[in-house]
XYZ file of C-alpha atoms in Angstrom:
647
model
C 29.551 126.003 144.118
C 27.273 128.720 145.476
C 29.973 129.927 147.863
C 32.587 130.004 145.106
C 30.586 131.507 142.262
C 28.834 134.058 144.446
C 32.144 135.920 144.538
C 33.223 135.300 140.946
C 31.788 138.596 139.692
C 33.084 140.725 142.548
C 36.601 141.122 141.020
C 35.023 142.151 137.690
C 33.204 144.962 139.470
C 36.403 145.878 141.271
C 38.678 146.173 138.236
C 37.363 149.457 136.710
C 37.656 151.178 140.073
C 41.343 150.342 140.417
C 42.283 153.051 137.919
C 40.533 155.775 139.921
C 43.654 156.647 141.924
C 45.135 155.244 145.134
C 42.267 156.358 147.365
C 39.604 155.000 145.026
C 41.481 151.720 144.617
C 41.756 151.243 148.382
C 38.063 152.009 148.831
C 37.083 149.603 146.070
C 39.275 146.890 147.548
C 37.683 147.294 150.982
C 34.196 147.060 149.513
C 35.065 144.037 147.390
C 36.682 142.213 150.306
C 33.691 142.986 152.505
C 31.286 141.585 149.901
C 33.367 138.472 149.225
C 34.021 137.859 152.908
C 30.395 138.485 153.854
C 29.088 136.063 151.240
C 31.609 133.483 152.397
C 30.681 133.866 156.062
C 26.981 133.522 155.269
C 27.647 130.390 153.220
C 29.743 128.855 155.999
C 27.143 129.635 158.662
C 24.301 128.207 156.590
C 26.324 125.112 155.806
C 27.275 124.629 159.447
C 23.739 124.835 160.851
C 21.917 123.054 158.035
C 20.712 119.585 159.111
C 21.747 116.518 157.155
C 18.174 116.212 155.859
C 18.668 119.382 153.823
C 21.620 117.891 151.981
C 19.725 114.685 151.403
C 16.754 116.605 150.015
C 18.739 119.033 147.863
C 21.608 116.848 146.696
C 20.452 113.281 147.236
C 21.195 110.585 149.784
C 24.720 110.180 148.417
C 25.798 113.457 150.027
C 24.118 113.080 153.399
C 27.083 111.071 154.696
C 29.440 114.019 154.180
C 27.101 116.741 155.418
C 29.435 117.287 158.361
C 32.161 118.416 155.963
C 30.125 121.326 154.647
C 31.722 123.740 157.126
C 35.381 123.279 156.146
C 34.602 122.895 152.445
C 32.453 126.019 152.301
C 35.165 127.856 154.241
C 37.611 126.791 151.528
C 35.297 128.157 148.830
C 34.905 131.403 150.772
C 38.676 131.774 150.954
C 38.842 131.108 147.234
C 36.456 134.018 146.679
C 38.588 136.303 148.837
C 41.651 135.101 146.943
C 40.002 136.092 143.656
C 39.535 139.648 144.873
C 43.122 139.879 146.084
C 44.429 138.398 142.829
C 42.449 140.981 140.850
C 43.950 143.759 142.974
C 47.511 142.506 142.501
C 47.201 141.828 138.768
C 45.355 145.055 137.980
C 48.187 147.004 139.575
C 50.418 145.716 136.756
C 53.156 144.504 139.109
C 54.071 141.426 141.135
C 52.448 139.134 138.606
C 55.224 136.574 138.874
C 54.915 136.561 142.648
C 51.138 136.080 142.365
C 51.649 133.215 139.937
C 54.190 131.656 142.297
C 51.703 131.821 145.172
C 49.069 130.099 143.035
C 51.569 127.376 142.105
C 52.452 126.891 145.768
C 48.755 126.574 146.674
C 48.253 123.979 143.951
C 51.345 122.092 145.120
C 50.113 122.160 148.724
C 46.777 120.647 147.758
C 48.305 118.060 145.417
C 50.856 117.009 148.047
C 48.333 116.837 150.876
C 45.914 114.763 148.799
C 48.717 112.362 147.835
C 49.908 111.973 151.422
C 46.558 112.020 153.191
C 44.214 109.056 153.620
C 41.727 108.635 150.767
C 38.726 110.039 152.615
C 36.285 112.884 151.896
C 37.398 114.623 155.106
C 41.023 114.608 153.949
C 40.049 116.097 150.568
C 37.967 118.815 152.215
C 40.698 119.731 154.680
C 43.426 119.687 152.017
C 41.284 122.055 149.943
C 40.853 124.314 152.966
C 44.621 124.265 153.560
C 45.360 125.131 149.915
C 42.888 128.008 149.734
C 44.186 129.335 153.067
C 47.711 129.356 151.617
C 46.398 131.089 148.498
C 44.436 133.772 150.345
C 47.182 134.295 152.933
C 49.914 134.612 150.325
C 47.932 137.036 148.201
C 47.047 139.060 151.296
C 50.720 139.419 152.122
C 51.515 140.323 148.534
C 48.789 142.950 148.375
C 49.964 144.432 151.676
C 53.633 144.727 150.665
C 54.454 148.386 149.940
C 55.551 149.491 146.491
C 59.287 149.322 145.883
C 59.888 146.301 148.080
C 61.375 144.336 145.163
C 64.035 146.911 144.472
C 65.029 147.188 148.134
C 65.129 143.401 148.510
C 67.170 143.006 145.345
C 69.622 145.652 146.562
C 70.107 143.831 149.853
C 70.425 140.418 148.228
C 73.056 141.672 145.793
C 75.487 142.168 148.650
C 77.926 139.355 149.294
C 77.204 139.406 153.017
C 73.498 138.788 152.502
C 74.160 135.891 150.150
C 76.604 134.262 152.574
C 74.198 134.769 155.484
C 71.287 133.226 153.609
C 73.365 130.262 152.429
C 74.920 129.575 155.833
C 71.647 129.881 157.732
C 69.945 127.621 155.200
C 72.699 125.030 155.691
C 72.338 125.157 159.481
C 68.564 124.849 159.194
C 68.828 121.877 156.834
C 71.255 120.156 159.222
C 68.814 120.826 162.048
C 66.058 119.180 159.993
C 68.240 116.135 159.285
C 69.082 115.715 162.988
C 65.427 115.946 163.936
C 64.386 113.397 161.325
C 66.858 110.821 162.696
C 64.318 109.513 165.193
C 65.641 106.496 167.071
C 62.695 105.729 169.352
C 59.020 104.908 169.104
C 56.119 106.791 170.596
C 55.831 106.759 174.347
C 52.856 107.120 176.671
C 52.173 110.857 176.409
C 52.527 110.844 172.629
C 50.060 107.974 172.272
C 47.639 109.907 174.469
C 48.016 112.960 172.203
C 47.286 110.887 169.104
C 44.306 109.147 170.719
C 42.789 112.499 171.652
C 43.522 114.035 168.243
C 41.777 111.127 166.483
C 38.496 111.966 168.244
C 35.991 114.396 166.802
C 36.974 117.977 167.575
C 34.178 118.349 170.109
C 35.056 114.953 171.580
C 38.715 115.936 171.879
C 37.867 119.176 173.684
C 35.555 117.284 176.036
C 38.266 114.721 176.752
C 40.826 117.435 177.426
C 38.387 119.313 179.627
C 37.445 116.303 181.745
C 40.577 114.146 181.920
C 43.656 116.175 180.945
C 45.695 119.061 182.307
C 46.834 120.825 179.128
C 45.287 123.646 177.071
C 43.861 122.762 173.650
C 46.220 124.762 171.413
C 48.721 122.095 170.376
C 46.074 119.385 170.261
C 44.045 121.455 167.799
C 47.083 121.677 165.509
C 47.644 117.916 165.771
C 43.910 117.268 165.215
C 43.992 119.119 161.893
C 47.356 117.677 160.898
C 46.452 113.994 161.167
C 43.288 114.519 159.135
C 45.389 115.724 156.240
C 48.580 113.690 156.635
C 47.476 110.633 158.612
C 48.460 109.296 162.024
C 51.650 107.348 161.268
C 54.550 107.661 163.748
C 56.480 110.149 161.594
C 53.360 112.061 160.585
C 52.188 112.739 164.149
C 55.664 113.981 165.018
C 56.080 116.222 161.974
C 54.415 119.305 163.541
C 56.991 119.165 166.346
C 59.798 118.499 163.858
C 58.843 121.533 161.782
C 58.380 123.733 164.846
C 61.740 122.613 166.207
C 63.458 123.348 162.905
C 61.801 126.766 162.724
C 63.187 127.572 166.178
C 66.765 127.496 164.825
C 66.484 130.493 162.432
C 64.264 132.262 164.976
C 67.050 131.882 167.557
C 69.490 133.317 164.998
C 67.396 136.403 164.223
C 66.482 136.971 167.874
C 70.109 136.689 169.006
C 71.222 138.983 166.167
C 68.686 141.578 167.210
C 69.594 141.266 170.893
C 73.392 140.931 170.726
C 74.763 141.004 167.187
C 75.816 138.773 164.306
C 78.640 136.840 165.984
C 76.459 135.754 168.887
C 73.646 134.937 166.463
C 75.779 132.464 164.507
C 76.996 130.712 167.640
C 73.444 130.585 169.019
C 72.112 129.066 165.794
C 74.794 126.353 165.898
C 73.982 125.578 169.536
C 70.242 125.470 168.776
C 70.864 123.144 165.836
C 72.529 120.477 167.999
C 71.161 121.157 171.517
C 70.047 117.720 172.800
C 66.782 118.841 174.384
C 65.802 120.965 171.402
C 66.288 117.896 169.209
C 64.571 115.499 171.657
C 61.369 117.490 171.982
C 61.322 118.256 168.264
C 60.879 114.484 167.874
C 57.999 114.138 170.318
C 54.312 114.475 169.450
C 53.718 116.891 172.309
C 53.593 120.637 172.765
C 57.145 121.269 173.993
C 58.714 122.197 170.638
C 56.022 124.852 170.235
C 56.662 125.906 173.849
C 60.342 126.634 173.074
C 59.597 128.450 169.816
C 57.037 130.735 171.449
C 59.336 131.581 174.373
C 62.065 132.744 171.984
C 59.524 134.792 170.012
C 58.173 136.338 173.225
C 61.625 137.388 174.440
C 62.493 138.752 171.012
C 59.266 140.774 170.904
C 59.891 142.123 174.401
C 63.419 143.267 173.580
C 62.158 145.104 170.495
C 59.223 146.569 172.405
C 61.368 147.979 175.218
C 64.053 149.190 172.841
C 61.945 150.912 170.196
C 58.547 151.342 171.827
C 56.980 150.004 168.635
C 53.259 149.361 168.808
C 53.752 146.375 166.544
C 56.273 144.812 168.947
C 54.027 145.361 171.973
C 51.017 143.831 170.230
C 53.195 140.946 169.060
C 54.252 140.371 172.666
C 50.609 140.147 173.730
C 49.729 137.759 170.898
C 52.711 135.448 171.484
C 52.092 135.436 175.235
C 48.503 134.367 174.606
C 49.711 131.652 172.227
C 51.968 130.361 175.014
C 49.014 130.077 177.373
C 47.085 128.154 174.727
C 50.061 125.787 174.467
C 51.145 125.024 178.051
C 49.888 126.393 181.350
C 53.389 126.559 182.844
C 54.235 129.314 180.358
C 52.437 131.641 182.778
C 55.725 131.682 184.714
C 57.569 132.965 181.628
C 54.862 135.580 181.098
C 55.049 136.729 184.726
C 58.843 136.977 184.508
C 58.503 139.173 181.423
C 55.905 141.386 183.070
C 58.185 141.726 186.093
C 60.935 142.967 183.786
C 58.602 145.571 182.273
C 57.625 146.722 185.763
C 61.298 147.098 186.696
C 61.932 149.131 183.533
C 59.019 151.418 184.425
C 60.400 151.823 187.940
C 63.880 152.701 186.661
C 62.476 155.307 184.294
C 60.430 156.857 187.073
C 63.526 157.023 189.261
C 65.352 158.838 186.471
C 62.313 161.095 186.004
C 61.881 159.987 182.422
C 58.419 160.037 180.794
C 56.636 156.689 181.154
C 53.219 157.561 179.728
C 53.805 156.092 176.240
C 55.383 152.976 177.767
C 52.449 152.425 180.136
C 49.959 152.925 177.304
C 51.671 150.334 175.098
C 52.074 147.942 178.016
C 48.372 148.233 178.781
C 47.479 147.588 175.141
C 49.691 144.489 175.112
C 48.045 143.186 178.284
C 44.606 143.929 176.840
C 45.377 141.883 173.722
C 46.734 139.096 175.919
C 43.668 139.098 178.156
C 41.269 139.132 175.229
C 42.975 136.199 173.515
C 43.230 133.989 176.608
C 39.661 134.656 177.731
C 38.333 131.387 176.208
C 41.038 129.265 177.835
C 40.344 130.482 181.385
C 37.003 128.650 181.831
C 38.552 125.677 180.026
C 41.358 125.515 182.598
C 38.844 125.943 185.430
C 36.811 123.002 184.143
C 39.954 120.871 183.940
C 40.922 121.722 187.495
C 37.424 121.027 188.791
C 37.238 117.685 186.947
C 40.618 116.560 188.230
C 39.835 117.659 191.773
C 36.531 115.786 191.669
C 38.383 112.667 190.513
C 40.867 113.020 193.360
C 43.827 113.632 191.057
C 44.326 117.376 191.311
C 46.678 118.432 188.529
C 48.782 115.308 189.063
C 50.320 113.144 186.352
C 50.343 109.359 186.075
C 54.073 109.201 186.741
C 57.197 111.292 186.514
C 58.885 109.613 183.599
C 62.562 109.050 184.118
C 62.274 110.209 187.704
C 64.650 107.527 188.904
C 67.592 109.479 187.542
C 66.778 112.585 189.521
C 64.911 111.360 192.588
C 67.342 109.513 194.837
C 65.289 108.668 197.878
C 62.197 110.172 196.243
C 62.650 113.601 197.835
C 63.374 117.050 196.449
C 66.935 118.255 196.835
C 69.598 120.464 195.315
C 70.870 117.359 193.529
C 67.594 117.118 191.598
C 67.886 120.776 190.601
C 71.454 120.236 189.378
C 70.464 117.086 187.491
C 67.635 118.860 185.665
C 69.902 121.763 184.735
C 72.453 119.287 183.375
C 69.673 117.577 181.465
C 68.642 120.947 180.025
C 72.133 121.491 178.593
C 73.480 118.050 177.661
C 70.338 115.992 177.316
C 68.959 112.962 179.109
C 71.780 110.769 180.357
C 71.783 107.484 182.313
C 71.499 107.517 186.107
C 75.163 106.620 186.585
C 76.281 109.551 184.429
C 73.951 111.947 186.228
C 75.243 110.746 189.602
C 78.828 111.347 188.522
C 78.091 114.760 187.041
C 76.042 115.788 190.052
C 78.958 114.939 192.312
C 81.081 117.469 190.409
C 79.014 120.433 191.567
C 81.977 122.019 193.442
C 83.730 122.409 190.080
C 80.690 124.322 188.904
C 81.108 126.714 191.818
C 84.725 127.286 190.811
C 83.663 127.961 187.217
C 81.318 130.642 188.510
C 84.432 132.553 189.542
C 85.013 133.157 185.835
C 82.064 135.513 185.936
C 83.770 137.829 188.406
C 84.855 141.059 186.820
C 83.056 140.391 183.558
C 80.543 142.868 182.300
C 76.906 141.999 181.934
C 74.270 143.755 179.919
C 70.670 144.314 180.853
C 69.677 142.109 177.930
C 71.613 139.205 179.435
C 70.029 139.797 182.821
C 66.611 139.819 181.162
C 67.272 136.512 179.387
C 68.520 134.897 182.585
C 65.507 136.131 184.540
C 63.078 134.730 181.961
C 65.029 131.448 181.838
C 65.783 130.874 185.532
C 62.905 132.471 187.432
C 60.374 129.842 186.226
C 62.795 127.095 187.319
C 63.083 128.618 190.788
C 59.303 129.008 191.112
C 58.617 125.439 189.964
C 61.266 124.180 192.397
C 59.554 126.039 195.216
C 56.119 124.676 194.274
C 57.593 121.185 193.968
C 58.497 121.175 197.657
C 54.759 120.551 198.137
C 53.952 118.866 194.790
C 57.036 116.811 193.925
C 55.750 115.600 190.552
C 55.689 119.167 189.202
C 59.470 119.552 189.105
C 60.176 118.250 185.639
C 62.317 119.704 182.868
C 59.389 119.646 180.464
C 57.570 122.288 182.486
C 60.362 124.845 182.086
C 61.736 123.637 178.754
C 61.490 127.202 177.420
C 64.703 127.936 179.339
C 66.724 125.722 176.968
C 66.871 128.027 173.884
C 67.366 131.070 176.121
C 70.312 129.416 177.878
C 71.686 128.536 174.431
C 71.597 132.233 173.488
C 73.292 133.261 176.754
C 75.958 130.568 176.295
C 76.473 131.801 172.734
C 76.973 135.320 174.050
C 79.674 134.079 176.429
C 81.396 132.026 173.725
C 81.312 134.944 171.285
C 82.610 137.625 173.648
C 84.798 136.104 176.340
C 87.743 135.102 174.097
C 89.766 138.114 173.029
C 90.521 136.845 169.528
C 88.447 135.326 166.776
C 90.402 132.071 166.907
C 89.447 131.790 170.554
C 85.771 132.267 169.682
C 85.991 129.555 167.037
C 87.811 127.165 169.387
C 85.442 127.693 172.307
C 82.397 127.384 170.048
C 83.802 124.178 168.578
C 84.456 122.655 172.000
C 80.979 123.525 173.301
C 79.304 122.316 170.104
C 81.246 119.051 170.297
C 80.142 118.529 173.901
C 76.524 119.125 172.902
C 76.910 116.713 169.989
C 78.313 114.029 172.314
C 75.409 114.566 174.702
C 72.965 114.391 171.786
C 74.444 111.153 170.473
C 74.403 109.480 173.865
C 70.867 110.685 174.532
C 69.571 109.333 171.235
C 71.400 105.985 171.191
C 72.015 104.942 174.802
C 69.492 102.324 175.859
C 69.953 103.399 179.491
C 68.477 106.824 178.811
C 65.879 107.211 181.601
C 63.452 108.940 179.225
C 63.640 106.300 176.511
C 60.777 103.803 176.557
C 60.883 100.953 174.039
C 57.140 100.318 173.959
C 57.014 99.845 170.185
C 59.489 96.898 170.042
C 57.961 95.398 173.188
C 54.460 95.406 171.701
C 55.822 94.157 168.389
C 57.496 91.278 170.234
C 54.265 90.376 172.028
C 52.261 90.531 168.798
C 54.737 88.192 167.097
C 54.385 85.582 169.860
C 50.692 85.691 170.722
C 48.213 83.122 169.447
C 44.436 82.814 169.781
C 43.567 82.232 173.420
C 46.453 84.316 174.808
C 46.061 87.449 176.922
C 48.109 90.571 177.605
C 48.242 92.420 180.920
C 49.340 96.045 180.738
C 50.862 97.521 183.870
C 50.171 100.398 184.219
C 46.729 100.136 182.578
C 46.970 103.495 180.813
C 49.416 101.893 178.365
C 46.333 100.761 176.426
C 46.577 103.838 174.165
C 50.036 102.680 173.102
C 48.873 99.094 172.673
C 45.920 100.154 170.524
C 48.143 102.443 168.443
C 50.902 99.963 167.635
C 49.110 96.607 167.876
C 45.325 97.182 167.828
C 44.696 93.461 167.369
C 46.041 92.597 170.834
C 43.414 91.740 173.461
C 44.550 93.129 176.782
C 43.425 92.797 180.387
C 43.969 96.242 181.940
C 45.818 95.942 185.248
C 43.050 97.551 187.287
C 41.931 96.528 190.724
C 43.779 94.081 192.932
C 46.541 91.916 191.537
C 44.762 88.768 192.693
C 41.596 89.554 190.724
C 43.633 90.395 187.621
C 45.501 87.098 187.786
C 42.266 85.154 188.373
C 40.647 86.809 185.333
C 43.261 85.112 183.106
C 42.779 81.606 184.548
C 41.239 80.205 181.346
C 43.778 81.776 178.985
C 46.400 79.628 177.295
C 49.318 82.004 177.817
C 49.648 85.383 179.520
C 52.019 88.206 178.559
C 52.739 90.881 181.167
C 54.097 94.199 179.898
C 55.413 96.407 182.703
C 56.990 99.855 182.799
C 57.513 102.967 184.963
C 59.377 100.973 187.590
C 60.678 104.205 189.127
C 57.169 104.772 190.452
C 57.066 102.884 193.799
C 53.348 102.092 193.582
C 53.632 100.866 190.016
C 56.703 98.773 190.767
C 54.887 97.196 193.713
C 51.871 96.266 191.586
C 54.069 94.665 188.911
C 55.834 92.641 191.601
C 52.454 91.422 192.936
C 51.294 90.485 189.437
C 54.501 88.549 188.845
C 54.125 86.713 192.148
C 50.516 85.808 191.388
C 51.270 84.587 187.862
C 54.360 82.652 189.018
C 52.302 80.778 191.616
C 49.868 79.525 188.953
C 51.919 79.401 185.760
C 55.384 78.663 184.383
C 57.600 81.499 183.232
C 58.637 80.761 179.635
C 60.461 83.897 178.520
C 61.507 87.256 179.851
C 62.567 90.228 177.738
C 64.166 93.422 178.967
C 64.156 96.589 176.871
C 64.771 100.258 177.693
C 62.538 100.945 180.725
C 60.124 98.230 179.540
C 59.959 94.535 180.476
C 57.883 91.675 179.115
C 57.175 88.297 180.760
C 55.556 85.302 179.061
C 53.736 82.742 181.266
C 52.141 79.444 180.311
């Protein structure tokens, strides 16, 4: 109440000043925003540092239990105060009143929807209020910042038939992309369960866990942490941030491709992005890869605009997006380095032509300064992660390379693995037999390369290919020493860029429009076939049916039974789907694990990641030990997951 009402009189003081001319109005607005913002910041700081005893003394014991929510709730009230000032500015100007009312309605709808969908907890109410007031303040800020006359210009553009058709068609493509991404045919797998487990911790606890036992930056996890406190931690809810980010990538690909190449390429690129198997797959996974792809497209788009126009806004945007990539996934540093290499080449070419490079160097330096400032907090975080993993003897390793059996014949690194991952990037995850057959067709690929001879190429295409392919080449080189690092997920940003390049080829190589339509249709159909097989084929090497396996075990267990999880880090999945199951983690020697279940009535063994030689060997030893002491009753085989029941 104090935080909200402390700013209730500020707009009343502001209103008389708004008629004093443009300069006076701007000055009054700055003062009012400073007062409202300052009061809000003070309230938030006091609320954050005040001990629970203060709340108990001032408000009674009833409120001491929610003292920890004072920070977000006071922040919401502070934003409400700022929103009041902005609303007064917009309304006093005598224009945009309908837009301001619409923003208020949207804020109310956001809070009502979030409260209805969220768990019935004080934390959910506080965070939904914070979300609603952030929408209100952000929308009114944008409205107040829009220059006069925007409505007339927008109306003029929207009156044209072309604009209407573009908006309708792009909306249809985006809606289809949303539908495809909501058709989720698989349950959560290991990494997703780990994400949810970490996001369900306190924020400080999550950061500590990431710092001491993980290898990823905290950006995506912070988004997921806030999301599940408003919308819950159900399977669809935890995947919705990725779904929304993946859907947003489709129109971003359209606008980026239109800016880089033109309208025809933009439409083809949007269609490819809508149905691209990997863009759909990782839009359905509660991990950071959908955000990875979106940020890479934004970074390339910003760079093209920056080099073309020299706009300060584009250069600063490049620095901000690059920093966001580093907060999302450490492997994005390869994309950033590729982009900086391109800028260096551009500078060198201009020097060779004796063109002025001073303004370019100044803007480049400003972009790098913004980037460095924004990633400063994540550098010690990454150092702590590396030190913790080195101390534990893991380095930056991963538990297993999921689906590695399809691309690791013999367990070594080869050109075949590179080809298989590139095929995966285009047509999605396919069974081992399909990958073997496609990999054997590599000579045909060499013949197709002959089609490139004699065809023109633009610098923009070269730039896209460098940003897409250079990280793959670097990761492949590093993987000669650290095999587990060569995984499509770590250069997934190449997928939307390759879609744009493929769209450019489809839109320009045929001489006639009918040829463009035919080639686009054939390529889209091939992507759709790959998407369907990826989503529905039980032999997909990246599909893990943990949810039905755990559901099957839960339906058959009785008091006195035990479950052995192999590998043991499947316990996050077990606790997520079937928290009532008592499990014996498969740690230590197989003999000791089997002996620990001697008094149990029945034993269920859940095994997975058989492509990992060490894991497969441990499961075999567990099976041998259980078979020597018990009778095998049932055996179930699901996608990359097996379950055995012993009595």
